[in-house]
Amino acid sequence: MSRRTVLLLSALALAAPLLVAAPAIAAPPAPPPARTAAPGPAQANGQLAVCGVRLCNADRAAVQLRGMSTHGLQWYAQCVNDASLDALAGDWGADVMRISMYIQEGGYETDPQGFTNRVSSIIDEVTERGMYALVDWHMLDPGDPYHNLERAKTFFTEIGRRHNGNTNLLYEIANEPNGVAWSRIKSYAEELIPVIRAVDPETPVIVGTRAWSSLGVSDGADESEVVANPVNAANVMYTFHFYAASHGDEYLNALSRAADRIPMFVTEFGTQEYTGDGPDDFGMAQRYLDLMAAKQISWTSWNYSDDFRSGAVFEPGTCPSGPFTTPERLKPAGEWIRDRIR
Ligand code: IDC
């Protein structure tokens, strides 16, 4: 057979099944896939609620959720897409994604409707993959949460209304208050929580603590101010953040003591310095992880992006196309934290 005949025959062989299969009338387009929730940790555990000093599932059994925080959506939305979320749910086996929406620095205040829509659609994407979605009201500077109270009321009311049917949410209402006393954070929470409860009676609410959610330690205080004067509302937890290369025993011990008295959630931490950059201290980070495992303190780590700093898990240039499941694309902190989640 000549080379040309071979080519012709193979072209026919390829075309033939297509010709035979072609229907006389074009089939209607396939319906879009149903937006049913995939089986995952959020289905296995259902609606969360605070019970005592722990976070519990729908059967009132204590659970520890582990996962990642996005970077600021105004900068790194390109790291939150179908492939990266598939990797987080599948390859990493995460239970939860924290959706970090800054208010200032080019965040929510510049486009409230746009950011609300973006968070809402990420909630849907996270839900489809069977994970919990932790909605982070990422106030930071100014450090007084009252600066953004009216915005927070608007935002959480809309999210609560739109996601009425979700049983996989957590609301973090003040990322890192700073320069204000605990009493002011507490009264902010007590003004905002009833507004949230009017549209969403069930989602646990996580309240930031004094001095960048250090339980006051970075201001020379400690957890006792919260223990003595907790937020007057049900289904509430408290935030603690740490960066292992900056925050040593004094911080670790405050978290440990606090977790025996009040419900704690570590919504942000890094293995490096508080800048989210610099050398990793995996030894200290492991001590925190052991404590959090022992006391079933849930956590999300900072951050799931390809920012140049050492605390961003992916090498620069990984987003948006990935691959997100290749270990070579992970920085040392990324490899370490992926192993701890898996
Ligand atoms: C940092 C980001 C950095 C960004 C900066 C802007 O890593 O890219 O320029 O915010 O504010 C926090 C904050 C969190 C910080 C993070 C690391 O909640 O916004 O991210 N950090 O510094 N508290 C302690 C550390």
Short mmCIF file of C-alpha atoms and ligand atoms in Angstrom, two decimals:
data_model
loop_
_atom_site.label_atom_id
_atom_site.label_comp_id
_atom_site.label_asym_id
_atom_site.label_seq_id
_atom_site.Cartn_x
_atom_site.Cartn_y
_atom_site.Cartn_z
CA MET A 1 0.00 0.00 0.00
CA SER A 2 1.27 3.44 -0.82
CA ARG A 3 1.78 5.91 1.93
CA ARG A 4 -1.03 8.01 0.48
CA THR A 5 -3.48 5.08 0.58
CA VAL A 6 -2.61 4.40 4.20
CA LEU A 7 -3.29 8.01 5.10
CA LEU A 8 -6.55 7.96 3.16
CA LEU A 9 -7.71 4.74 4.83
CA SER A 10 -6.87 5.94 8.29
CA ALA A 11 -8.66 9.20 7.64
CA LEU A 12 -11.75 7.23 6.61
CA ALA A 13 -11.44 4.97 9.64
CA LEU A 14 -11.41 8.03 11.87
CA ALA A 15 -14.30 9.68 10.08
CA ALA A 16 -16.49 6.58 9.77
CA PRO A 17 -17.71 6.26 13.35
CA LEU A 18 -18.52 9.95 13.37
CA LEU A 19 -20.53 9.61 10.18
CA VAL A 20 -22.42 6.58 11.44
CA ALA A 21 -23.06 8.16 14.80
CA ALA A 22 -24.31 11.46 13.41
CA PRO A 23 -28.03 11.68 14.25
CA ALA A 24 -30.51 12.83 11.64
CA ILE A 25 -31.66 15.67 13.88
CA ALA A 26 -29.26 17.57 16.06
CA ALA A 27 -29.64 16.45 19.66
CA PRO A 28 -30.63 19.18 22.13
CA PRO A 29 -27.69 20.52 24.11
CA ALA A 30 -26.94 18.52 27.24
CA PRO A 31 -28.47 20.11 30.35
CA PRO A 32 -25.96 21.86 32.62
CA PRO A 33 -24.66 19.59 35.37
CA ALA A 34 -26.88 19.74 38.45
CA ARG A 35 -25.40 21.95 41.17
CA THR A 36 -25.69 19.21 43.72
CA ALA A 37 -23.15 19.12 46.47
CA ALA A 38 -20.37 16.57 46.02
CA PRO A 39 -19.88 14.10 48.86
CA GLY A 40 -17.13 15.51 51.04
CA PRO A 41 -16.46 16.67 54.57
CA ALA A 42 -19.32 19.16 54.43
CA GLN A 43 -21.83 16.39 53.60
CA ALA A 44 -20.32 13.96 56.09
CA ASN A 45 -20.55 16.48 58.93
CA GLY A 46 -23.42 18.76 57.95
CA GLN A 47 -24.37 21.95 59.74
CA LEU A 48 -21.72 22.96 62.26
CA ALA A 49 -22.45 24.42 65.68
CA VAL A 50 -20.41 25.43 68.67
CA CYS A 51 -20.79 22.95 71.52
CA GLY A 52 -19.01 23.84 74.73
CA VAL A 53 -15.51 24.96 73.72
CA ARG A 54 -15.50 22.86 70.55
CA LEU A 55 -16.87 23.02 67.03
CA CYS A 56 -19.29 20.14 66.44
CA ASN A 57 -20.96 18.51 63.46
CA ALA A 58 -24.67 17.88 63.01
CA ASP A 59 -24.41 14.83 65.33
CA ARG A 60 -22.87 16.97 68.07
CA ALA A 61 -19.50 15.24 67.69
CA ALA A 62 -16.44 17.49 67.93
CA VAL A 63 -14.66 18.07 64.62
CA GLN A 64 -11.38 19.65 63.59
CA LEU A 65 -11.44 21.28 60.14
CA ARG A 66 -8.18 21.85 58.28
CA GLY A 67 -7.71 23.88 55.15
CA MET A 68 -6.32 26.94 53.41
CA SER A 69 -7.06 30.63 53.18
CA THR A 70 -7.04 32.41 49.86
CA HIS A 71 -4.89 35.51 49.55
CA GLY A 72 -6.78 38.80 49.10
CA LEU A 73 -9.31 38.35 46.30
CA GLN A 74 -8.50 41.80 44.90
CA TRP A 75 -4.99 40.56 44.11
CA TYR A 76 -5.14 36.78 43.72
CA ALA A 77 -8.57 35.84 42.39
CA GLN A 78 -6.67 34.10 39.56
CA CYS A 79 -5.57 31.47 42.11
CA VAL A 80 -9.18 30.55 42.88
CA ASN A 81 -10.50 28.66 39.87
CA ASP A 82 -11.89 25.24 38.96
CA ALA A 83 -8.50 23.54 38.77
CA SER A 84 -7.08 25.06 41.97
CA LEU A 85 -10.24 24.25 43.93
CA ASP A 86 -10.27 20.69 42.54
CA ALA A 87 -6.69 20.37 43.80
CA LEU A 88 -7.54 21.74 47.23
CA ALA A 89 -10.50 19.41 47.67
CA GLY A 90 -9.00 16.33 45.99
CA ASP A 91 -5.21 16.35 46.03
CA TRP A 92 -4.90 18.24 49.33
CA GLY A 93 -8.00 16.76 50.94
CA ALA A 94 -8.91 20.04 52.62
CA ASP A 95 -12.11 20.36 54.65
CA VAL A 96 -12.44 24.11 54.39
CA MET A 97 -11.45 27.11 52.33
CA ARG A 98 -11.27 30.56 53.87
CA ILE A 99 -12.38 33.19 51.38
CA SER A 100 -10.34 36.25 52.25
CA MET A 101 -12.09 39.44 51.21
CA TYR A 102 -10.19 42.58 52.20
CA ILE A 103 -12.32 45.64 52.85
CA GLN A 104 -9.64 48.28 52.25
CA GLU A 105 -6.50 48.14 50.06
CA GLY A 106 -8.58 47.84 46.90
CA GLY A 107 -11.07 45.39 48.40
CA TYR A 108 -14.81 45.43 49.15
CA GLU A 109 -15.15 49.19 49.69
CA THR A 110 -14.17 49.85 46.07
CA ASP A 111 -16.94 47.65 44.59
CA PRO A 112 -19.34 46.21 47.17
CA GLN A 113 -21.61 44.47 44.67
CA GLY A 114 -18.75 43.04 42.66
CA PHE A 115 -16.99 41.60 45.71
CA THR A 116 -20.25 40.24 47.12
CA ASN A 117 -20.90 38.45 43.83
CA ARG A 118 -17.39 37.08 43.73
CA VAL A 119 -17.54 35.71 47.28
CA SER A 120 -20.96 34.27 46.59
CA SER A 121 -19.79 32.40 43.52
CA ILE A 122 -16.70 31.09 45.32
CA ILE A 123 -19.03 29.79 48.05
CA ASP A 124 -20.87 27.88 45.31
CA GLU A 125 -17.62 26.48 43.88
CA VAL A 126 -16.43 25.39 47.31
CA THR A 127 -19.83 23.85 48.04
CA GLU A 128 -19.81 21.86 44.81
CA ARG A 129 -16.56 20.30 45.98
CA GLY A 130 -17.94 19.25 49.34
CA MET A 131 -15.90 21.66 51.49
CA TYR A 132 -16.83 24.20 54.13
CA ALA A 133 -16.56 27.88 53.15
CA LEU A 134 -15.26 30.32 55.74
CA VAL A 135 -16.20 33.86 54.73
CA ASP A 136 -13.49 36.24 55.98
CA TRP A 137 -14.36 39.91 56.49
CA HIS A 138 -10.71 40.88 56.15
CA MET A 139 -10.63 44.22 57.96
CA LEU A 140 -7.06 45.15 58.86
CA ASP A 141 -6.30 48.87 58.50
CA PRO A 142 -8.01 50.80 60.03
CA GLY A 143 -7.95 48.37 62.93
CA ASP A 144 -11.18 49.55 64.54
CA PRO A 145 -13.89 47.17 63.30
CA TYR A 146 -16.51 49.93 63.71
CA HIS A 147 -14.97 51.67 60.73
CA ASN A 148 -16.60 49.01 58.52
CA LEU A 149 -19.68 48.11 60.58
CA GLU A 150 -22.30 49.42 58.14
CA ARG A 151 -20.53 47.70 55.24
CA ALA A 152 -20.39 44.46 57.22
CA LYS A 153 -24.13 44.63 57.92
CA THR A 154 -24.86 45.04 54.21
CA PHE A 155 -22.45 42.33 53.11
CA PHE A 156 -23.41 39.60 55.59
CA THR A 157 -27.11 40.30 55.11
CA GLU A 158 -26.76 39.69 51.40
CA ILE A 159 -24.55 36.61 51.78
CA GLY A 160 -26.88 35.19 54.43
CA ARG A 161 -29.93 35.72 52.21
CA ARG A 162 -28.35 34.30 49.06
CA HIS A 163 -26.95 31.25 50.82
CA ASN A 164 -29.94 30.48 52.93
CA GLY A 165 -29.87 26.80 51.99
CA ASN A 166 -26.16 26.26 52.69
CA THR A 167 -25.17 24.16 55.68
CA ASN A 168 -21.42 24.54 55.06
CA LEU A 169 -20.65 28.12 56.08
CA LEU A 170 -18.63 29.90 58.75
CA TYR A 171 -18.54 33.69 59.11
CA GLU A 172 -15.42 35.50 60.34
CA ILE A 173 -16.61 39.00 61.09
CA ALA A 174 -13.34 40.83 61.91
CA ASN A 175 -10.03 39.48 60.64
CA GLU A 176 -7.55 41.38 62.81
CA PRO A 177 -8.75 44.23 65.00
CA ASN A 178 -5.83 46.36 66.18
CA GLY A 179 -5.35 49.52 68.20
CA VAL A 180 -8.65 48.94 70.03
CA ALA A 181 -9.64 47.36 73.32
CA TRP A 182 -11.41 44.01 73.55
CA SER A 183 -14.52 45.79 74.84
CA ARG A 184 -14.85 47.62 71.52
CA ILE A 185 -14.48 44.44 69.46
CA LYS A 186 -17.06 42.77 71.68
CA SER A 187 -19.60 45.56 71.22
CA TYR A 188 -19.00 45.56 67.44
CA ALA A 189 -19.77 41.82 67.44
CA GLU A 190 -22.88 42.37 69.53
CA GLU A 191 -24.16 44.95 67.02
CA LEU A 192 -23.42 42.88 63.93
CA ILE A 193 -24.41 39.37 65.06
CA PRO A 194 -28.14 40.11 65.52
CA VAL A 195 -28.22 41.52 61.97
CA ILE A 196 -26.68 38.29 60.69
CA ARG A 197 -29.01 36.15 62.80
CA ALA A 198 -32.05 37.86 61.25
CA VAL A 199 -31.20 36.22 57.92
CA ASP A 200 -29.04 33.30 59.04
CA PRO A 201 -29.79 31.76 62.42
CA GLU A 202 -27.32 28.87 62.22
CA THR A 203 -23.91 29.70 60.78
CA PRO A 204 -21.18 29.87 63.46
CA VAL A 205 -19.66 33.34 63.80
CA ILE A 206 -15.95 33.79 64.53
CA VAL A 207 -14.93 36.99 66.30
CA GLY A 208 -11.46 38.54 66.00
CA THR A 209 -9.47 39.26 69.14
CA ARG A 210 -7.37 42.19 70.32
CA ALA A 211 -4.03 43.03 68.68
CA TRP A 212 -4.25 41.31 65.29
CA SER A 213 -6.19 38.35 66.69
CA SER A 214 -3.43 37.47 69.10
CA LEU A 215 -5.88 37.16 72.03
CA GLY A 216 -4.28 40.43 73.19
CA VAL A 217 -0.78 38.99 73.57
CA SER A 218 0.78 41.41 71.03
CA ASP A 219 -0.52 44.28 73.24
CA GLY A 220 0.86 42.76 76.45
CA ALA A 221 -2.55 41.34 77.44
CA ASP A 222 -3.87 37.79 77.20
CA GLU A 223 -6.97 35.62 76.75
CA SER A 224 -8.32 36.37 80.22
CA GLU A 225 -10.03 39.57 78.99
CA VAL A 226 -12.14 37.50 76.58
CA VAL A 227 -12.75 34.67 79.05
CA ALA A 228 -13.98 37.22 81.62
CA ASN A 229 -16.12 39.13 79.15
CA PRO A 230 -17.25 36.93 76.25
CA VAL A 231 -19.50 38.07 73.42
CA ASN A 232 -23.11 37.95 74.47
CA ALA A 233 -24.41 35.76 71.63
CA ALA A 234 -24.81 32.05 70.88
CA ASN A 235 -22.79 29.96 68.41
CA VAL A 236 -19.71 32.17 68.58
CA MET A 237 -16.00 31.33 68.39
CA TYR A 238 -12.87 33.44 68.76
CA THR A 239 -9.96 33.99 66.40
CA PHE A 240 -6.30 33.33 67.01
CA HIS A 241 -3.59 33.97 64.39
CA PHE A 242 0.08 33.05 64.59
CA TYR A 243 3.20 33.12 62.43
CA ALA A 244 5.54 30.47 63.75
CA ALA A 245 8.85 32.27 63.15
CA SER A 246 7.59 35.36 65.04
CA HIS A 247 5.23 34.01 67.69
CA GLY A 248 6.82 31.75 70.28
CA ASP A 249 5.81 30.15 73.55
CA GLU A 250 3.96 33.10 75.01
CA TYR A 251 1.51 32.96 72.11
CA LEU A 252 1.31 29.18 72.03
CA ASN A 253 0.54 29.04 75.73
CA ALA A 254 -2.17 31.69 75.42
CA LEU A 255 -3.86 29.66 72.68
CA SER A 256 -3.56 26.51 74.75
CA ARG A 257 -5.13 28.10 77.84
CA ALA A 258 -7.83 29.86 75.82
CA ALA A 259 -8.90 26.66 74.06
CA ASP A 260 -9.84 25.14 77.43
CA ARG A 261 -12.16 28.05 78.22
CA ILE A 262 -13.60 29.47 74.99
CA PRO A 263 -14.18 28.10 71.45
CA MET A 264 -11.13 28.94 69.33
CA PHE A 265 -10.59 28.84 65.55
CA VAL A 266 -7.16 29.58 64.01
CA THR A 267 -8.31 31.21 60.78
CA GLU A 268 -4.81 32.29 59.75
CA PHE A 269 -1.28 31.13 60.41
CA GLY A 270 2.02 30.76 58.64
CA THR A 271 5.19 28.79 59.17
CA GLN A 272 7.22 32.00 58.59
CA GLU A 273 7.33 35.54 60.01
CA TYR A 274 4.31 37.76 60.59
CA THR A 275 4.96 39.45 57.25
CA GLY A 276 3.96 36.17 55.63
CA ASP A 277 7.53 36.05 54.37
CA GLY A 278 11.04 35.11 55.52
CA PRO A 279 12.41 31.79 56.74
CA ASP A 280 10.11 28.99 57.85
CA ASP A 281 10.18 27.63 61.39
CA PHE A 282 8.66 24.21 60.85
CA GLY A 283 9.62 23.06 64.34
CA MET A 284 7.58 25.76 66.04
CA ALA A 285 4.79 25.39 63.51
CA GLN A 286 4.59 21.67 64.29
CA ARG A 287 4.20 22.42 68.00
CA TYR A 288 1.19 24.60 67.16
CA LEU A 289 -0.24 21.90 64.90
CA ASP A 290 0.15 19.27 67.62
CA LEU A 291 -1.64 21.51 70.09
CA MET A 292 -4.43 22.21 67.61
CA ALA A 293 -4.82 18.47 66.90
CA ALA A 294 -4.91 17.64 70.61
CA LYS A 295 -7.54 20.30 71.38
CA GLN A 296 -9.42 19.92 68.09
CA ILE A 297 -8.85 23.52 67.10
CA SER A 298 -9.81 24.02 63.46
CA TRP A 299 -7.46 25.92 61.19
CA THR A 300 -6.91 27.53 57.80
CA SER A 301 -3.40 28.43 56.70
CA TRP A 302 -2.23 31.61 54.91
CA ASN A 303 -2.17 31.41 51.89
CA TYR A 304 -3.31 29.58 48.73
CA SER A 305 -1.70 31.79 46.09
CA ASP A 306 1.42 32.21 43.98
CA ASP A 307 2.52 35.47 45.64
CA PHE A 308 6.33 35.79 45.81
CA ARG A 309 6.46 35.62 49.63
CA SER A 310 7.47 32.36 51.32
CA GLY A 311 4.03 31.95 52.90
CA ALA A 312 2.22 31.67 49.57
CA VAL A 313 2.12 27.95 48.79
CA PHE A 314 2.71 28.09 45.01
CA GLU A 315 5.71 29.34 43.05
CA PRO A 316 5.11 32.63 41.21
CA GLY A 317 3.53 32.07 37.81
CA THR A 318 1.52 29.00 38.85
CA CYS A 319 -1.81 30.85 38.63
CA PRO A 320 -4.11 30.77 36.78
CA SER A 321 -3.23 27.67 34.73
CA GLY A 322 -1.45 25.49 37.27
CA PRO A 323 -0.72 22.68 37.41
CA PHE A 324 -1.87 22.82 41.03
CA THR A 325 -1.22 19.16 41.83
CA THR A 326 2.47 19.07 40.91
CA PRO A 327 4.64 19.09 44.03
CA GLU A 328 7.35 20.96 42.06
CA ARG A 329 5.13 24.02 41.95
CA LEU A 330 4.93 24.18 45.74
CA LYS A 331 7.24 26.29 47.87
CA PRO A 332 8.66 24.59 51.00
CA ALA A 333 5.81 25.98 53.13
CA GLY A 334 3.34 24.69 50.56
CA GLU A 335 4.73 21.17 50.59
CA TRP A 336 4.79 21.16 54.36
CA ILE A 337 1.24 22.37 54.83
CA ARG A 338 -0.15 20.09 52.10
CA ASP A 339 1.39 17.12 53.91
CA ARG A 340 -0.21 18.27 57.16
CA ILE A 341 -3.64 18.53 55.55
CA ARG A 342 -3.34 15.18 53.75
C1 IDC B 1 -0.39 40.33 53.92
C2 IDC B 1 -0.06 39.75 52.58
C3 IDC B 1 0.69 40.75 51.75
C4 IDC B 1 -0.11 42.03 51.69
C5 IDC B 1 -0.47 42.52 53.07
C6 IDC B 1 -1.40 43.71 52.93
O1 IDC B 1 0.71 38.54 52.71
O2 IDC B 1 0.87 40.26 50.44
O3 IDC B 1 0.64 43.03 51.03
O4 IDC B 1 -1.14 41.48 53.77
O5 IDC B 1 -2.06 44.02 54.08
C7 IDC B 1 -1.91 39.12 58.62
C8 IDC B 1 -3.04 39.66 57.82
C9 IDC B 1 -2.82 39.40 56.34
C10 IDC B 1 -1.35 39.53 55.98
C11 IDC B 1 -0.59 38.41 56.70
C12 IDC B 1 0.90 38.36 56.32
O6 IDC B 1 -4.31 39.16 58.23
O7 IDC B 1 -3.60 40.32 55.62
O8 IDC B 1 -1.19 39.36 54.59
N1 IDC B 1 -0.76 38.60 58.12
O9 IDC B 1 1.53 39.53 56.69
N2 IDC B 1 -1.81 39.09 59.93
C13 IDC B 1 -0.62 38.61 60.27
C14 IDC B 1 0.09 38.30 59.13
#
